[in-house]
Amino acid sequence: MSTHTDRYENAVARYFEAWNATEPEARAKAVAAAWTPDGRYTDPLADAAGHERIGAVIAAAREQFPGFAFRLTGGVDGHHDTARFSWELVNGTDGSAPVAGSDVITLDAEGRIRSVLGFLDRVPQGA
């Protein structure tokens, strides 16, 4: 495994740590560790810049899907300052994954996320 691959995988691991943080203080700390201060998160349902707003988007998703966790599906693919990966949102009780998507991230020199472009591949009706 190359250093570059580690860089992408480490960034994605921090990203999932933020999305899976259930407590507000832990979430704020994880968002700050994963994103640059002016980082941005954009998907079909949200467009947020800065730690506070990104944290609010994550909190809203956690409220909509309590007891669920985000997990990586497949590997992380990257080059230069860009990586892509797929994920699913898994129900901790029955293992179902009603939501899935793919994200493309750009990183700064320290491996923190500058931007996320998210795509929703599977979303339940009414979500």
Tab-separated table of N, CA and C in Angstrom:
chain	number	residue	atom	x	y	z
A	1	MET	N	0.855	-1.177	0.000
A	1	MET	CA	0.000	0.000	0.000
A	1	MET	C	0.899	1.238	0.000
A	2	SER	N	0.621	2.163	-0.879
A	2	SER	CA	1.452	3.354	-0.987
A	2	SER	C	1.046	4.405	0.037
A	3	THR	N	1.927	5.371	0.227
A	3	THR	CA	1.625	6.478	1.127
A	3	THR	C	0.398	7.234	0.638
A	4	HIS	N	0.284	7.397	-0.678
A	4	HIS	CA	-0.875	8.111	-1.218
A	4	HIS	C	-2.174	7.364	-0.901
A	5	THR	N	-2.159	6.047	-1.046
A	5	THR	CA	-3.342	5.265	-0.733
A	5	THR	C	-3.700	5.424	0.733
A	6	ASP	N	-2.695	5.388	1.617
A	6	ASP	CA	-2.941	5.610	3.043
A	6	ASP	C	-3.579	6.974	3.268
A	7	ARG	N	-3.105	7.970	2.559
A	7	ARG	CA	-3.641	9.338	2.696
A	7	ARG	C	-5.134	9.355	2.389
A	8	TYR	N	-5.533	8.731	1.305
A	8	TYR	CA	-6.944	8.701	0.924
A	8	TYR	C	-7.764	7.895	1.934
A	9	GLU	N	-7.260	6.735	2.300
A	9	GLU	CA	-7.988	5.885	3.243
A	9	GLU	C	-8.109	6.541	4.618
A	10	ASN	N	-7.070	7.232	5.062
A	10	ASN	CA	-7.134	7.945	6.343
A	10	ASN	C	-8.173	9.062	6.294
A	11	ALA	N	-8.217	9.790	5.195
A	11	ALA	CA	-9.201	10.863	5.051
A	11	ALA	C	-10.616	10.302	5.069
A	12	VAL	N	-10.832	9.185	4.398
A	12	VAL	CA	-12.157	8.570	4.361
A	12	VAL	C	-12.521	8.014	5.740
A	13	ALA	N	-11.561	7.464	6.453
A	13	ALA	CA	-11.830	6.967	7.811
A	13	ALA	C	-12.266	8.111	8.728
A	14	ARG	N	-11.606	9.268	8.628
A	14	ARG	CA	-12.004	10.442	9.432
A	14	ARG	C	-13.395	10.926	9.014
A	15	TYR	N	-13.697	10.871	7.732
A	15	TYR	CA	-14.993	11.250	7.203
A	15	TYR	C	-16.091	10.393	7.833
A	16	PHE	N	-15.902	9.073	7.845
A	16	PHE	CA	-16.895	8.182	8.447
A	16	PHE	C	-16.972	8.362	9.957
A	17	GLU	N	-15.865	8.677	10.590
A	17	GLU	CA	-15.904	8.947	12.026
A	17	GLU	C	-16.837	10.123	12.313
A	18	ALA	N	-16.766	11.157	11.484
A	18	ALA	CA	-17.656	12.317	11.651
A	18	ALA	C	-19.114	11.920	11.417
A	19	TRP	N	-19.383	11.192	10.353
A	19	TRP	CA	-20.756	10.805	10.030
A	19	TRP	C	-21.342	9.836	11.049
A	20	ASN	N	-20.512	9.064	11.718
A	20	ASN	CA	-21.007	8.084	12.675
A	20	ASN	C	-20.990	8.568	14.116
A	21	ALA	N	-20.514	9.776	14.353
A	21	ALA	CA	-20.503	10.321	15.714
A	21	ALA	C	-21.937	10.644	16.143
A	22	THR	N	-22.353	10.097	17.259
A	22	THR	CA	-23.731	10.284	17.711
A	22	THR	C	-23.876	11.434	18.703
A	23	GLU	N	-22.816	11.805	19.391
A	23	GLU	CA	-22.864	12.886	20.380
A	23	GLU	C	-22.373	14.186	19.747
A	24	PRO	N	-23.034	15.305	20.039
A	24	PRO	CA	-22.659	16.576	19.411
A	24	PRO	C	-21.185	16.962	19.603
A	25	GLU	N	-20.651	16.781	20.795
A	25	GLU	CA	-19.255	17.163	21.037
A	25	GLU	C	-18.287	16.287	20.236
A	26	ALA	N	-18.537	15.000	20.217
A	26	ALA	CA	-17.703	14.082	19.435
A	26	ALA	C	-17.818	14.375	17.951
A	27	ARG	N	-19.020	14.714	17.498
A	27	ARG	CA	-19.236	15.032	16.088
A	27	ARG	C	-18.462	16.296	15.708
A	28	ALA	N	-18.540	17.332	16.530
A	28	ALA	CA	-17.826	18.584	16.248
A	28	ALA	C	-16.323	18.333	16.162
A	29	LYS	N	-15.801	17.534	17.075
A	29	LYS	CA	-14.370	17.216	17.067
A	29	LYS	C	-14.004	16.424	15.810
A	30	ALA	N	-14.845	15.458	15.427
A	30	ALA	CA	-14.575	14.642	14.247
A	30	ALA	C	-14.665	15.459	12.962
A	31	VAL	N	-15.632	16.366	12.892
A	31	VAL	CA	-15.753	17.234	11.711
A	31	VAL	C	-14.508	18.113	11.593
A	32	ALA	N	-14.050	18.669	12.697
A	32	ALA	CA	-12.856	19.524	12.681
A	32	ALA	C	-11.610	18.740	12.271
A	33	ALA	N	-11.558	17.467	12.653
A	33	ALA	CA	-10.410	16.633	12.274
A	33	ALA	C	-10.459	16.241	10.802
A	34	ALA	N	-11.653	16.090	10.255
A	34	ALA	CA	-11.803	15.600	8.883
A	34	ALA	C	-11.730	16.708	7.839
A	35	TRP	N	-12.354	17.878	8.112
A	35	TRP	CA	-12.483	18.947	7.125
A	35	TRP	C	-11.583	20.130	7.446
A	36	THR	N	-11.186	20.857	6.411
A	36	THR	CA	-10.529	22.150	6.595
A	36	THR	C	-11.571	23.121	7.162
A	37	PRO	N	-11.152	24.216	7.793
A	37	PRO	CA	-12.130	25.154	8.370
A	37	PRO	C	-13.145	25.676	7.353
A	38	ASP	N	-12.722	25.840	6.106
A	38	ASP	CA	-13.635	26.335	5.070
A	38	ASP	C	-14.143	25.203	4.175
A	39	GLY	N	-14.044	23.968	4.666
A	39	GLY	CA	-14.470	22.808	3.885
A	39	GLY	C	-15.946	22.888	3.510
A	40	ARG	N	-16.290	22.135	2.483
A	40	ARG	CA	-17.651	22.169	1.952
A	40	ARG	C	-18.157	20.744	1.759
A	41	TYR	N	-19.466	20.576	1.979
A	41	TYR	CA	-20.147	19.304	1.731
A	41	TYR	C	-21.355	19.600	0.846
A	42	THR	N	-21.444	18.913	-0.295
A	42	THR	CA	-22.550	19.121	-1.227
A	42	THR	C	-23.068	17.767	-1.707
A	43	ASP	N	-24.368	17.564	-1.581
A	43	ASP	CA	-25.040	16.409	-2.175
A	43	ASP	C	-26.393	16.895	-2.687
A	44	PRO	N	-27.231	16.034	-3.248
A	44	PRO	CA	-28.509	16.508	-3.790
A	44	PRO	C	-29.438	17.157	-2.752
A	45	LEU	N	-29.219	16.883	-1.465
A	45	LEU	CA	-30.099	17.390	-0.420
A	45	LEU	C	-29.479	18.492	0.433
A	46	ALA	N	-28.193	18.740	0.295
A	46	ALA	CA	-27.521	19.688	1.189
A	46	ALA	C	-26.358	20.373	0.494
A	47	ASP	N	-26.074	21.582	0.953
A	47	ASP	CA	-24.894	22.327	0.520
A	47	ASP	C	-24.440	23.133	1.727
A	48	ALA	N	-23.358	22.689	2.356
A	48	ALA	CA	-22.921	23.298	3.603
A	48	ALA	C	-21.434	23.604	3.553
A	49	ALA	N	-21.058	24.763	4.100
A	49	ALA	CA	-19.654	25.153	4.179
A	49	ALA	C	-19.312	25.479	5.627
A	50	GLY	N	-18.143	25.048	6.048
A	50	GLY	CA	-17.675	25.311	7.402
A	50	GLY	C	-18.085	24.211	8.359
A	51	HIS	N	-17.311	24.070	9.409
A	51	HIS	CA	-17.520	22.978	10.369
A	51	HIS	C	-18.915	22.968	10.977
A	52	GLU	N	-19.411	24.125	11.390
A	52	GLU	CA	-20.713	24.169	12.064
A	52	GLU	C	-21.836	23.693	11.148
A	53	ARG	N	-21.832	24.173	9.921
A	53	ARG	CA	-22.915	23.798	8.990
A	53	ARG	C	-22.800	22.346	8.543
A	54	ILE	N	-21.561	21.875	8.340
A	54	ILE	CA	-21.375	20.457	7.993
A	54	ILE	C	-21.857	19.583	9.154
A	55	GLY	N	-21.500	19.975	10.372
A	55	GLY	CA	-21.968	19.245	11.552
A	55	GLY	C	-23.486	19.211	11.637
A	56	ALA	N	-24.137	20.298	11.260
A	56	ALA	CA	-25.602	20.352	11.290
A	56	ALA	C	-26.207	19.398	10.255
A	57	VAL	N	-25.602	19.281	9.084
A	57	VAL	CA	-26.076	18.347	8.064
A	57	VAL	C	-25.956	16.915	8.586
A	58	ILE	N	-24.833	16.617	9.200
A	58	ILE	CA	-24.621	15.275	9.749
A	58	ILE	C	-25.623	15.004	10.870
A	59	ALA	N	-25.832	15.982	11.755
A	59	ALA	CA	-26.787	15.815	12.858
A	59	ALA	C	-28.191	15.538	12.327
A	60	ALA	N	-28.585	16.226	11.269
A	60	ALA	CA	-29.912	16.011	10.683
A	60	ALA	C	-30.041	14.595	10.133
A	61	ALA	N	-28.995	14.093	9.488
A	61	ALA	CA	-29.028	12.722	8.971
A	61	ALA	C	-29.104	11.722	10.120
A	62	ARG	N	-28.366	11.987	11.200
A	62	ARG	CA	-28.389	11.098	12.371
A	62	ARG	C	-29.788	11.077	13.005
A	63	GLU	N	-30.452	12.229	13.019
A	63	GLU	CA	-31.809	12.303	13.571
A	63	GLU	C	-32.812	11.560	12.684
A	64	GLN	N	-32.630	11.655	11.372
A	64	GLN	CA	-33.540	10.991	10.444
A	64	GLN	C	-33.356	9.476	10.472
A	65	PHE	N	-32.132	9.019	10.752
A	65	PHE	CA	-31.823	7.591	10.740
A	65	PHE	C	-31.140	7.172	12.040
A	66	PRO	N	-31.859	7.245	13.168
A	66	PRO	CA	-31.256	6.831	14.442
A	66	PRO	C	-30.945	5.336	14.440
A	67	GLY	N	-29.812	4.982	15.031
A	67	GLY	CA	-29.435	3.575	15.091
A	67	GLY	C	-28.782	3.048	13.822
A	68	PHE	N	-28.532	3.917	12.858
A	68	PHE	CA	-27.877	3.541	11.612
A	68	PHE	C	-26.413	3.988	11.654
A	69	ALA	N	-25.586	3.336	10.842
A	69	ALA	CA	-24.175	3.724	10.723
A	69	ALA	C	-23.773	3.727	9.254
A	70	PHE	N	-22.929	4.678	8.916
A	70	PHE	CA	-22.373	4.742	7.562
A	70	PHE	C	-21.180	3.796	7.494
A	71	ARG	N	-21.081	3.053	6.393
A	71	ARG	CA	-19.912	2.197	6.208
A	71	ARG	C	-19.480	2.201	4.751
A	72	LEU	N	-18.200	2.034	4.568
A	72	LEU	CA	-17.578	1.980	3.258
A	72	LEU	C	-17.980	0.694	2.558
A	73	THR	N	-18.280	0.795	1.268
A	73	THR	CA	-18.502	-0.397	0.446
A	73	THR	C	-17.434	-0.381	-0.632
A	74	GLY	N	-16.625	-1.391	-0.674
A	74	GLY	CA	-15.540	-1.426	-1.647
A	74	GLY	C	-14.339	-0.644	-1.155
A	75	GLY	N	-13.484	-0.305	-2.085
A	75	GLY	CA	-12.241	0.375	-1.754
A	75	GLY	C	-12.313	1.863	-2.003
A	76	VAL	N	-11.227	2.522	-1.653
A	76	VAL	CA	-11.065	3.958	-1.891
A	76	VAL	C	-10.107	4.095	-3.055
A	77	ASP	N	-10.494	4.876	-4.047
A	77	ASP	CA	-9.682	5.088	-5.242
A	77	ASP	C	-9.290	6.551	-5.290
A	78	GLY	N	-8.005	6.845	-5.499
A	78	GLY	CA	-7.613	8.239	-5.517
A	78	GLY	C	-6.415	8.523	-6.385
A	79	HIS	N	-6.286	9.782	-6.730
A	79	HIS	CA	-5.093	10.293	-7.404
A	79	HIS	C	-4.991	11.782	-7.110
A	80	HIS	N	-3.783	12.278	-7.124
A	80	HIS	CA	-3.500	13.667	-6.796
A	80	HIS	C	-4.175	14.029	-5.468
A	81	ASP	N	-5.032	15.016	-5.440
A	81	ASP	CA	-5.713	15.415	-4.207
A	81	ASP	C	-7.181	14.993	-4.193
A	82	THR	N	-7.534	13.996	-5.002
A	82	THR	CA	-8.926	13.595	-5.162
A	82	THR	C	-9.090	12.100	-4.900
A	83	ALA	N	-10.169	11.756	-4.215
A	83	ALA	CA	-10.484	10.342	-3.971
A	83	ALA	C	-11.979	10.132	-4.148
A	84	ARG	N	-12.344	8.891	-4.448
A	84	ARG	CA	-13.757	8.538	-4.567
A	84	ARG	C	-13.987	7.215	-3.840
A	85	PHE	N	-15.213	7.078	-3.362
A	85	PHE	CA	-15.574	5.864	-2.635
A	85	PHE	C	-17.085	5.764	-2.575
A	86	SER	N	-17.561	4.573	-2.260
A	86	SER	CA	-19.000	4.340	-2.111
A	86	SER	C	-19.283	3.921	-0.678
A	87	TRP	N	-20.512	4.150	-0.261
A	87	TRP	CA	-20.899	3.898	1.126
A	87	TRP	C	-22.357	3.455	1.166
A	88	GLU	N	-22.739	2.945	2.329
A	88	GLU	CA	-24.145	2.659	2.573
A	88	GLU	C	-24.461	2.989	4.022
A	89	LEU	N	-25.717	3.246	4.268
A	89	LEU	CA	-26.213	3.567	5.598
A	89	LEU	C	-26.934	2.324	6.112
A	90	VAL	N	-26.371	1.718	7.174
A	90	VAL	CA	-26.799	0.399	7.625
A	90	VAL	C	-27.568	0.477	8.939
A	91	ASN	N	-28.697	-0.206	8.981
A	91	ASN	CA	-29.515	-0.306	10.181
A	91	ASN	C	-28.816	-1.247	11.161
A	92	GLY	N	-28.517	-0.747	12.371
A	92	GLY	CA	-27.832	-1.545	13.369
A	92	GLY	C	-28.646	-2.710	13.888
A	93	THR	N	-29.957	-2.680	13.713
A	93	THR	CA	-30.831	-3.740	14.214
A	93	THR	C	-30.953	-4.897	13.243
A	94	ASP	N	-31.275	-4.595	11.987
A	94	ASP	CA	-31.544	-5.693	11.042
A	94	ASP	C	-30.529	-5.803	9.910
A	95	GLY	N	-29.556	-4.897	9.846
A	95	GLY	CA	-28.517	-4.970	8.819
A	95	GLY	C	-28.925	-4.465	7.455
A	96	SER	N	-30.168	-3.986	7.321
A	96	SER	CA	-30.602	-3.451	6.026
A	96	SER	C	-29.860	-2.149	5.743
A	97	ALA	N	-29.743	-1.813	4.469
A	97	ALA	CA	-29.049	-0.595	4.045
A	97	ALA	C	-29.926	0.156	3.045
A	98	PRO	N	-30.895	0.944	3.534
A	98	PRO	CA	-31.837	1.600	2.636
A	98	PRO	C	-31.254	2.776	1.848
A	99	VAL	N	-30.121	3.287	2.289
A	99	VAL	CA	-29.510	4.431	1.624
A	99	VAL	C	-28.089	4.062	1.239
A	100	ALA	N	-27.700	4.453	0.033
A	100	ALA	CA	-26.338	4.215	-0.440
A	100	ALA	C	-25.936	5.359	-1.350
A	101	GLY	N	-24.646	5.580	-1.443
A	101	GLY	CA	-24.177	6.659	-2.295
A	101	GLY	C	-22.707	6.525	-2.636
A	102	SER	N	-22.240	7.499	-3.384
A	102	SER	CA	-20.839	7.598	-3.783
A	102	SER	C	-20.405	9.034	-3.580
A	103	ASP	N	-19.196	9.215	-3.075
A	103	ASP	CA	-18.676	10.554	-2.814
A	103	ASP	C	-17.320	10.740	-3.482
A	104	VAL	N	-17.060	11.968	-3.862
A	104	VAL	CA	-15.763	12.376	-4.376
A	104	VAL	C	-15.270	13.480	-3.451
A	105	ILE	N	-14.056	13.301	-2.911
A	105	ILE	CA	-13.498	14.291	-1.995
A	105	ILE	C	-12.216	14.868	-2.574
A	106	THR	N	-11.963	16.127	-2.233
A	106	THR	CA	-10.666	16.729	-2.522
A	106	THR	C	-10.017	17.054	-1.189
A	107	LEU	N	-8.692	16.884	-1.145
A	107	LEU	CA	-7.936	17.031	0.092
A	107	LEU	C	-6.942	18.177	0.011
A	108	ASP	N	-6.617	18.737	1.180
A	108	ASP	CA	-5.542	19.715	1.232
A	108	ASP	C	-4.214	18.974	1.420
A	109	ALA	N	-3.120	19.700	1.553
A	109	ALA	CA	-1.794	19.089	1.669
A	109	ALA	C	-1.660	18.209	2.903
A	110	GLU	N	-2.428	18.494	3.961
A	110	GLU	CA	-2.373	17.701	5.194
A	110	GLU	C	-3.347	16.523	5.186
A	111	GLY	N	-4.094	16.350	4.101
A	111	GLY	CA	-5.027	15.233	4.001
A	111	GLY	C	-6.402	15.510	4.575
A	112	ARG	N	-6.692	16.780	4.895
A	112	ARG	CA	-8.038	17.136	5.363
A	112	ARG	C	-8.913	17.458	4.165
A	113	ILE	N	-10.204	17.241	4.331
A	113	ILE	CA	-11.152	17.407	3.235
A	113	ILE	C	-11.422	18.888	2.973
A	114	ARG	N	-11.249	19.281	1.717
A	114	ARG	CA	-11.627	20.631	1.281
A	114	ARG	C	-13.046	20.631	0.749
A	115	SER	N	-13.411	19.546	0.035
A	115	SER	CA	-14.772	19.480	-0.495
A	115	SER	C	-15.214	18.038	-0.672
A	116	VAL	N	-16.526	17.869	-0.565
A	116	VAL	CA	-17.177	16.589	-0.822
A	116	VAL	C	-18.273	16.842	-1.838
A	117	LEU	N	-18.290	16.048	-2.881
A	117	LEU	CA	-19.403	16.028	-3.827
A	117	LEU	C	-20.053	14.662	-3.668
A	118	GLY	N	-21.245	14.652	-3.102
A	118	GLY	CA	-21.932	13.405	-2.803
A	118	GLY	C	-23.034	13.105	-3.794
A	119	PHE	N	-23.195	11.829	-4.088
A	119	PHE	CA	-24.237	11.355	-4.990
A	119	PHE	C	-25.019	10.265	-4.275
A	120	LEU	N	-26.332	10.347	-4.316
A	120	LEU	CA	-27.187	9.349	-3.685
A	120	LEU	C	-27.592	8.319	-4.716
A	121	ASP	N	-27.173	7.088	-4.494
A	121	ASP	CA	-27.439	6.004	-5.437
A	121	ASP	C	-28.710	5.240	-5.091
A	122	ARG	N	-29.083	5.230	-3.792
A	122	ARG	CA	-30.275	4.522	-3.350
A	122	ARG	C	-30.863	5.299	-2.167
A	123	VAL	N	-32.121	5.705	-2.288
A	123	VAL	CA	-32.801	6.460	-1.243
A	123	VAL	C	-34.216	5.913	-1.118
A	124	PRO	N	-34.688	5.652	0.111
A	124	PRO	CA	-36.053	5.144	0.269
A	124	PRO	C	-37.085	6.210	-0.071
A	125	GLN	N	-38.264	5.768	-0.469
A	125	GLN	CA	-39.370	6.680	-0.756
A	125	GLN	C	-39.649	7.540	0.486
A	126	GLY	N	-39.874	8.807	0.288
A	126	GLY	CA	-40.242	9.711	1.368
A	126	GLY	C	-39.098	10.190	2.230
A	127	ALA	N	-37.871	9.778	1.927
A	127	ALA	CA	-36.720	10.209	2.749
A	127	ALA	C	-36.223	11.574	2.325
